[in-house]
CSV table of C-alpha atoms in Angstrom, one decimal:
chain,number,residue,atom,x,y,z
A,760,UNK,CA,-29.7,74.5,-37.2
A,761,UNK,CA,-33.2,75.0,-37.2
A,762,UNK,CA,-35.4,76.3,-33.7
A,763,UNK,CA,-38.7,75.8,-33.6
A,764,UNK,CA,-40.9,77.3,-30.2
A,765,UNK,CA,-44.5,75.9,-29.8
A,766,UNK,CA,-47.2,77.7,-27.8
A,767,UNK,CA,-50.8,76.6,-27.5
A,768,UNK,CA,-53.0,79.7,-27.0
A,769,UNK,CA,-56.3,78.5,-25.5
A,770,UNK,CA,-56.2,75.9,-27.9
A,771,UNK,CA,-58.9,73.3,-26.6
A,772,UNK,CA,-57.3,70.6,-27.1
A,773,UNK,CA,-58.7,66.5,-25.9
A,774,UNK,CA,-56.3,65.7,-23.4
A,775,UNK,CA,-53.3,68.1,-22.3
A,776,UNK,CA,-55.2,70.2,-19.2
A,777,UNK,CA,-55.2,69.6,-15.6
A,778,UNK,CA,-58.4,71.1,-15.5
A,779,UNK,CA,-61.2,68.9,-16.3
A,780,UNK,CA,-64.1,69.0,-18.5
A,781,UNK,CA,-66.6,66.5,-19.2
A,782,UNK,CA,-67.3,67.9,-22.6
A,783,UNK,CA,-65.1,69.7,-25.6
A,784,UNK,CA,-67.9,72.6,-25.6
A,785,UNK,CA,-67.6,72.6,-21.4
A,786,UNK,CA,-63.7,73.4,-22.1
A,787,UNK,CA,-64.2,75.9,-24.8
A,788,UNK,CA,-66.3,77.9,-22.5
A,789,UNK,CA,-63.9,78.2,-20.0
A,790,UNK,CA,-60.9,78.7,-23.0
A,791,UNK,CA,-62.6,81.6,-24.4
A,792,UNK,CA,-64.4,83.0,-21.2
A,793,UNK,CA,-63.9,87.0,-21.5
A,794,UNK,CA,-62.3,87.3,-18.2
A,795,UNK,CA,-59.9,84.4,-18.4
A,796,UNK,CA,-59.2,85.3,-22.1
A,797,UNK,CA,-58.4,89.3,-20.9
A,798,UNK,CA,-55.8,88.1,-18.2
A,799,UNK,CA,-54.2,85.6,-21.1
A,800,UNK,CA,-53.5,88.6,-23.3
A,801,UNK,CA,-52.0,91.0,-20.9
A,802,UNK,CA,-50.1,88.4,-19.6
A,803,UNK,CA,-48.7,87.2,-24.2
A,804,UNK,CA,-48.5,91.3,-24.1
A,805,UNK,CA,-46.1,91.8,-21.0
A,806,UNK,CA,-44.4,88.8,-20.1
A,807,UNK,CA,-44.1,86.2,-23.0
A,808,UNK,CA,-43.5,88.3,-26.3
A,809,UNK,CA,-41.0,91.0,-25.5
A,810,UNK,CA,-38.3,88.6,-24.6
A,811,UNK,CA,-39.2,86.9,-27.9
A,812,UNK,CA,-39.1,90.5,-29.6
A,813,UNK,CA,-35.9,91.3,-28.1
A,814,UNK,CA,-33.9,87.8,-28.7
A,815,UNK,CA,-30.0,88.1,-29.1
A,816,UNK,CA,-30.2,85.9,-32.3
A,817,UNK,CA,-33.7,85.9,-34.2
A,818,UNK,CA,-33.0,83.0,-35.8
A,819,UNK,CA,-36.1,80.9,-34.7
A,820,UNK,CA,-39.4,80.2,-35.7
A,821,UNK,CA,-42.7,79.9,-33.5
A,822,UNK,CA,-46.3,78.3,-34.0
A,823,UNK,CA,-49.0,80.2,-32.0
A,824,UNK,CA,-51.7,77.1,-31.9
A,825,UNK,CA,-55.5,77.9,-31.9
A,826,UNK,CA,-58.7,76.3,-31.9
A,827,UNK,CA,-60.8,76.4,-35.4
A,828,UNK,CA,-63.7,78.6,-33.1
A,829,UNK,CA,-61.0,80.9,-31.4
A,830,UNK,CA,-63.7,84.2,-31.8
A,831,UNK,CA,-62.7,86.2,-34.6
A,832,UNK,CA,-62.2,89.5,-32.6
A,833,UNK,CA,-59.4,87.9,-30.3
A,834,UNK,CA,-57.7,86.3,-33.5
A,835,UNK,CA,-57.0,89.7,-34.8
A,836,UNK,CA,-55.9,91.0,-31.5
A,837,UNK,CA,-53.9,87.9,-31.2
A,838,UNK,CA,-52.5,89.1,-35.3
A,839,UNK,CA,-51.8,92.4,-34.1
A,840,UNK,CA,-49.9,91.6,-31.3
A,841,UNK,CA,-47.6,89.2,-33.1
A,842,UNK,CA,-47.4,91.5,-35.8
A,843,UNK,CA,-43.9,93.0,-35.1
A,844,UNK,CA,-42.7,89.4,-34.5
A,845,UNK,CA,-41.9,87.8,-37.7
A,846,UNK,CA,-40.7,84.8,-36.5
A,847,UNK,CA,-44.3,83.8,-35.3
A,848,UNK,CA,-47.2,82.4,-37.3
A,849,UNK,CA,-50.5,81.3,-36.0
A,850,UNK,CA,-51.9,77.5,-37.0
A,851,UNK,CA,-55.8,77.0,-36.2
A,852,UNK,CA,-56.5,73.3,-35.8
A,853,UNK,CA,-60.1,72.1,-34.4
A,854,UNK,CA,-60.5,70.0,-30.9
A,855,UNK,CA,-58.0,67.2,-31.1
A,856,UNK,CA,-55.7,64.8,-29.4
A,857,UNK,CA,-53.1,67.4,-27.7
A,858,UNK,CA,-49.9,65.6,-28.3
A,859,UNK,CA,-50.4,64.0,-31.5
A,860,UNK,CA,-51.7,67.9,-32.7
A,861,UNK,CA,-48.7,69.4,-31.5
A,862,UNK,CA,-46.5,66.6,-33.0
A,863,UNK,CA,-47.9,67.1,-36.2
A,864,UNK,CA,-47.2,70.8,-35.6
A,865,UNK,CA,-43.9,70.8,-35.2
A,866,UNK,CA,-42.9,68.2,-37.7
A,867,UNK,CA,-45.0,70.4,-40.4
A,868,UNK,CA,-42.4,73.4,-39.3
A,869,UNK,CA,-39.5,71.9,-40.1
A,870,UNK,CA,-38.0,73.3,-43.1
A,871,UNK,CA,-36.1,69.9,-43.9
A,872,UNK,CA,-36.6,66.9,-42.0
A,873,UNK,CA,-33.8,65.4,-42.9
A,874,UNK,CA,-31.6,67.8,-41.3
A,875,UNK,CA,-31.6,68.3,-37.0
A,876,UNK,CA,-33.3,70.9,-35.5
A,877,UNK,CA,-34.2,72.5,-31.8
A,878,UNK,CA,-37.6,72.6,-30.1
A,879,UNK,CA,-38.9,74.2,-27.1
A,880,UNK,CA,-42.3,74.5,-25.7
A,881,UNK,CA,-43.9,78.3,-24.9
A,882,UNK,CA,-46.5,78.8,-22.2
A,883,UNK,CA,-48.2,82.2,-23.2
A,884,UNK,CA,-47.9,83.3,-19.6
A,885,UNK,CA,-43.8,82.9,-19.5
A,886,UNK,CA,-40.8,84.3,-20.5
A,887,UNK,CA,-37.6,83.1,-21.4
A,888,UNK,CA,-34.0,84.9,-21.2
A,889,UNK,CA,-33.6,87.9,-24.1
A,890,UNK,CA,-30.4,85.6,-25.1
A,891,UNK,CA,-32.6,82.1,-24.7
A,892,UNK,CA,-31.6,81.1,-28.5
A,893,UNK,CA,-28.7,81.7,-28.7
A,894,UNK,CA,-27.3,80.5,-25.4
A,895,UNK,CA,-29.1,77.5,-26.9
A,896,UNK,CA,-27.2,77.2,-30.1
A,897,UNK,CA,-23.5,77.6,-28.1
A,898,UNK,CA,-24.9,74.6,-25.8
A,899,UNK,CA,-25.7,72.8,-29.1
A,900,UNK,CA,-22.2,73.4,-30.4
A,901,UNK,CA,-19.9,72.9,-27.2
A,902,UNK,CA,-22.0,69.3,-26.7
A,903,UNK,CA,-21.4,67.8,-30.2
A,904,UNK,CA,-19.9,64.9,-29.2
A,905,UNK,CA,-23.0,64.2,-26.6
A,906,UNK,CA,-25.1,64.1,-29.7
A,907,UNK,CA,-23.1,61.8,-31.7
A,908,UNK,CA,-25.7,59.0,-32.5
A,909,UNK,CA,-28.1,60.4,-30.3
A,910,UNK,CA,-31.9,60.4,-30.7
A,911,UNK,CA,-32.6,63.6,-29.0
A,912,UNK,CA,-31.0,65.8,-26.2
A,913,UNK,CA,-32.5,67.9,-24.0
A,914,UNK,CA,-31.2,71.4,-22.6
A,915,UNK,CA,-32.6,72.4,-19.2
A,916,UNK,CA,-31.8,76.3,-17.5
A,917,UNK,CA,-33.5,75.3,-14.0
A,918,UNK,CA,-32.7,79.1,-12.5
A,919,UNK,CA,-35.2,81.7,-13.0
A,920,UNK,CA,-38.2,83.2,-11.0
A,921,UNK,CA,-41.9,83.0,-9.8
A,922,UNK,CA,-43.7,85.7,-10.8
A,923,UNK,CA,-47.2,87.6,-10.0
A,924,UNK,CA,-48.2,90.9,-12.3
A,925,UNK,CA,-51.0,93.0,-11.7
A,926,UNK,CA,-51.9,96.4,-11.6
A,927,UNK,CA,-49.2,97.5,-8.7
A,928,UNK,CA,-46.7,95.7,-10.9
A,929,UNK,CA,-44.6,92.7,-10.4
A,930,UNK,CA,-44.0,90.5,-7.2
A,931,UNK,CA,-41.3,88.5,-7.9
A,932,UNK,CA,-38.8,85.0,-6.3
A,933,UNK,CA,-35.6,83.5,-7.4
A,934,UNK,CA,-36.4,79.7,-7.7
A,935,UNK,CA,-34.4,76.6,-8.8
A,936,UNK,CA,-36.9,74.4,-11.0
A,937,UNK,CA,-35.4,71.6,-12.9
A,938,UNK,CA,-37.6,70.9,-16.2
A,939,UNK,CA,-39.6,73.5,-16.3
A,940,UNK,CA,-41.3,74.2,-19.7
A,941,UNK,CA,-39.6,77.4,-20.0
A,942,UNK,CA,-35.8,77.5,-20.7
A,943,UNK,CA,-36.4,73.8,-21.7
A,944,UNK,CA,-35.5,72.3,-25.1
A,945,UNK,CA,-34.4,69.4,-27.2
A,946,UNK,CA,-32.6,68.3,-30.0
A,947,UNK,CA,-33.7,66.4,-32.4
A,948,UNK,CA,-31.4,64.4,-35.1
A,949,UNK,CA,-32.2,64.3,-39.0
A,950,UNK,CA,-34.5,62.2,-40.3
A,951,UNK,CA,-36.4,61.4,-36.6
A,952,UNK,CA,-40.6,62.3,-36.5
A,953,UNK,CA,-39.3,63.1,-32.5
A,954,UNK,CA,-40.9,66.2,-30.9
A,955,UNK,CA,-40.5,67.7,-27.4
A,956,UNK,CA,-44.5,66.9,-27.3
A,957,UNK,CA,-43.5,63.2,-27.2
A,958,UNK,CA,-42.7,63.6,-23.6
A,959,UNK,CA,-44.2,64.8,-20.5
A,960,UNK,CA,-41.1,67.5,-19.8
A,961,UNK,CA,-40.0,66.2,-16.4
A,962,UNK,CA,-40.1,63.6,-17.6
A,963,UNK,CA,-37.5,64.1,-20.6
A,964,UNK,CA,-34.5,62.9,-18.6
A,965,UNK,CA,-36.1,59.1,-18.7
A,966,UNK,CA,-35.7,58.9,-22.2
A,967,UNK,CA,-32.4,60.4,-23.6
A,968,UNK,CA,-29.2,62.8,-22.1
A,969,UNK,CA,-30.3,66.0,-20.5
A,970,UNK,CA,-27.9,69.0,-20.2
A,971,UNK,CA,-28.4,70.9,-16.8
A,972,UNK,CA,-26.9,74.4,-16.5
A,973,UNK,CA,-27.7,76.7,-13.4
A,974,UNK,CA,-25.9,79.6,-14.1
A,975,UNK,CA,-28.0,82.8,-15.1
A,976,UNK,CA,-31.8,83.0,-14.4
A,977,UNK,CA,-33.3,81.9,-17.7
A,978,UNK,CA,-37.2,81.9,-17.5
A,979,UNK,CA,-39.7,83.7,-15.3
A,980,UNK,CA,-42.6,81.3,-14.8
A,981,UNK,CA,-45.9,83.4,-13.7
A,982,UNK,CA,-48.4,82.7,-11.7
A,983,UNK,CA,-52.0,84.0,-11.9
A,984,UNK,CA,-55.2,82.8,-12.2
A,985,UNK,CA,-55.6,80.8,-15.0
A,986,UNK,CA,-52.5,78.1,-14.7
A,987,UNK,CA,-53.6,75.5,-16.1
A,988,UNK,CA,-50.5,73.1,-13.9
A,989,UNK,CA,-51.3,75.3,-10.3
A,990,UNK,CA,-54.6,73.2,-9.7
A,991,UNK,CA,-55.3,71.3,-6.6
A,992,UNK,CA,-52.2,71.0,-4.1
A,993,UNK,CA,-50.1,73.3,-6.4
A,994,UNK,CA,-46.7,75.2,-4.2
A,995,UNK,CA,-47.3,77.6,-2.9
A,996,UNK,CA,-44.2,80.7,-3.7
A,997,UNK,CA,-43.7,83.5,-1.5
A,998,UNK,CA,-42.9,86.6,-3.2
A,999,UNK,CA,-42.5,90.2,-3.1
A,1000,UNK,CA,-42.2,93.8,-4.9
A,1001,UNK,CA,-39.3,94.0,-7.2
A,1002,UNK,CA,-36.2,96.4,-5.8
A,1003,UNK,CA,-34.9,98.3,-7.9
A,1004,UNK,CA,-32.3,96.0,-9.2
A,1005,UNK,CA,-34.6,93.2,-9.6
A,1006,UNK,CA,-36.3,95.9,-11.8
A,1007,UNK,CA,-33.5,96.0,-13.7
A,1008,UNK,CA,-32.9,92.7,-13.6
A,1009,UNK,CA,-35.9,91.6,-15.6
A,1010,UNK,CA,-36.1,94.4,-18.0
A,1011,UNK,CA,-32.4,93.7,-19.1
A,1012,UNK,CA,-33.1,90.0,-19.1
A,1013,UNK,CA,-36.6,89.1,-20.1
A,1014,UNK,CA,-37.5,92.4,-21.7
A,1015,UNK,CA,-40.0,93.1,-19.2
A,1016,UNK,CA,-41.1,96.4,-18.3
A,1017,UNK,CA,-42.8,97.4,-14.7
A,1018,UNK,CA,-44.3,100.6,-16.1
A,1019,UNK,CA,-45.6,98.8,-19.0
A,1020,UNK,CA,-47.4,96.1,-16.7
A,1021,UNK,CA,-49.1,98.6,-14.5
A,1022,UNK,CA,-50.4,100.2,-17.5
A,1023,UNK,CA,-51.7,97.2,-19.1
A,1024,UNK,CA,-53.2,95.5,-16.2
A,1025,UNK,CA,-54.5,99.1,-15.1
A,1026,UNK,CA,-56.3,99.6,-18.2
């Protein structure tokens, strides 16, 4: 069965930001300001690609979605970062409608239509478990008869942590979050135009079965200064330094390296 991950990388898109801007130019500033752009990379660099890079089944596919104007000298750093990810390909699409963009996107990356496939949604500033896909495709399997004559299915990991990196490294909580975007995804039956982007993802549960398993710790969600959903009276996380095991714990499940963070936010 097909997987297909979605990410929107700066992509200024009408609609789909908590941030507002009166005009599409006003949000492209701030998309492609220097600073923010700099903390957007490190972040894709040591959080949310090497636990795509190091997945237990490479079996999926993901669209990196930027705007038409993304600057030319990020798009190739963008290229060269993705370059030892084969599974990813980068879609430029000018200022539109965010969901019906995205829905378009992820209908175009189905291989066949008429056959089911799995979505999930990828913030640039996450990570997901190094087994994420595959843990996926067992859940699929051992829920067959859920799916019977179903539209769509979601899948929701809600354990996982709150995360800060920086320069001294990473301050870290465990936190139970039900629908988060990361460790989130659907199925989607043959022959349906249905996308994850149809829905608002807490909101999935209203519209079709949801499968919630709180066993391992599936995502890290990261906090920094440019989340886009921490605006206004966002909740506030307390966390510290990693220990040595929670070290551990995130290099042998997300892939994510402590030295390699205080070198690249160092630099």
């Amino acid at each position: 069965m097909q997987a297909i991950g979605l990410c929107r990388f700066s992509y200024p898109a009408l609609g789909g930001f908590q941030v507002g801007h009166e005009t599409t130019e006003e949000r492209i500033a701030y998309l492609y300001d220097a600073a923010r752009l700099e903390e957007r990379f490190r972040l894709l660099e040591t959080v949310a690609l090497p636990c795509l890079k190091a997945q237990t089944d490479p079996d999926f596919s993901i669209v990196f979605v930027i705007g038409d104007q993304f600057p030319e000298r990020h798009a190739r750093r963008l290229e060269s970062l993705l370059a030892d990810l084969p599974q990813a390909v980068i879609h430029r699409e000018p200022p539109r409608n965010h969901r019906e963009v995205m829905k378009e996107v992820l209908n175009a990356a189905r291989i066949n239509p008429a056959e089911p496939c799995l979505q999930f949604r990828y913030d640039d500033d996450d990570a997901v478990s190094v087994d994420f896909v595959a843990r996926l495709r067992q859940m699929v399997a051992q829920s067959a008869g859920l799916l019977k004559g179903q539209r769509s299915v979601a899948f929701d990991w809600p354990k996982g942590y709150v995360a800060e990196f920086g320069p001294q490294g990473i301050r870290a909580a465990e936190v139970y979050r039900p629908l988060n975007v990361a460790a989130l995804a659907m199925y989607v039956k043959g022959g349906s135009p249905l996308t994850i982007m149809n829905f608002a993802h807490e909101k999935l549960p209203r519209f079709m079965p949801c499968v919630s398993l709180p066993d391992a710790a599936m995502f890290v969600r990261s906090h920094n200064g440019s989340n886009d959903s921490r605006q206004g009276l966002a909740r506030h996380v307390e966390v510290a330094p990693l220990d040595a095991e929670g070290e551990a714990l995130f290099q042998e499940r997300f892939a994510i390296d402590q030295a390699q963070v205080r070198r690249i936010f160092s630099a």
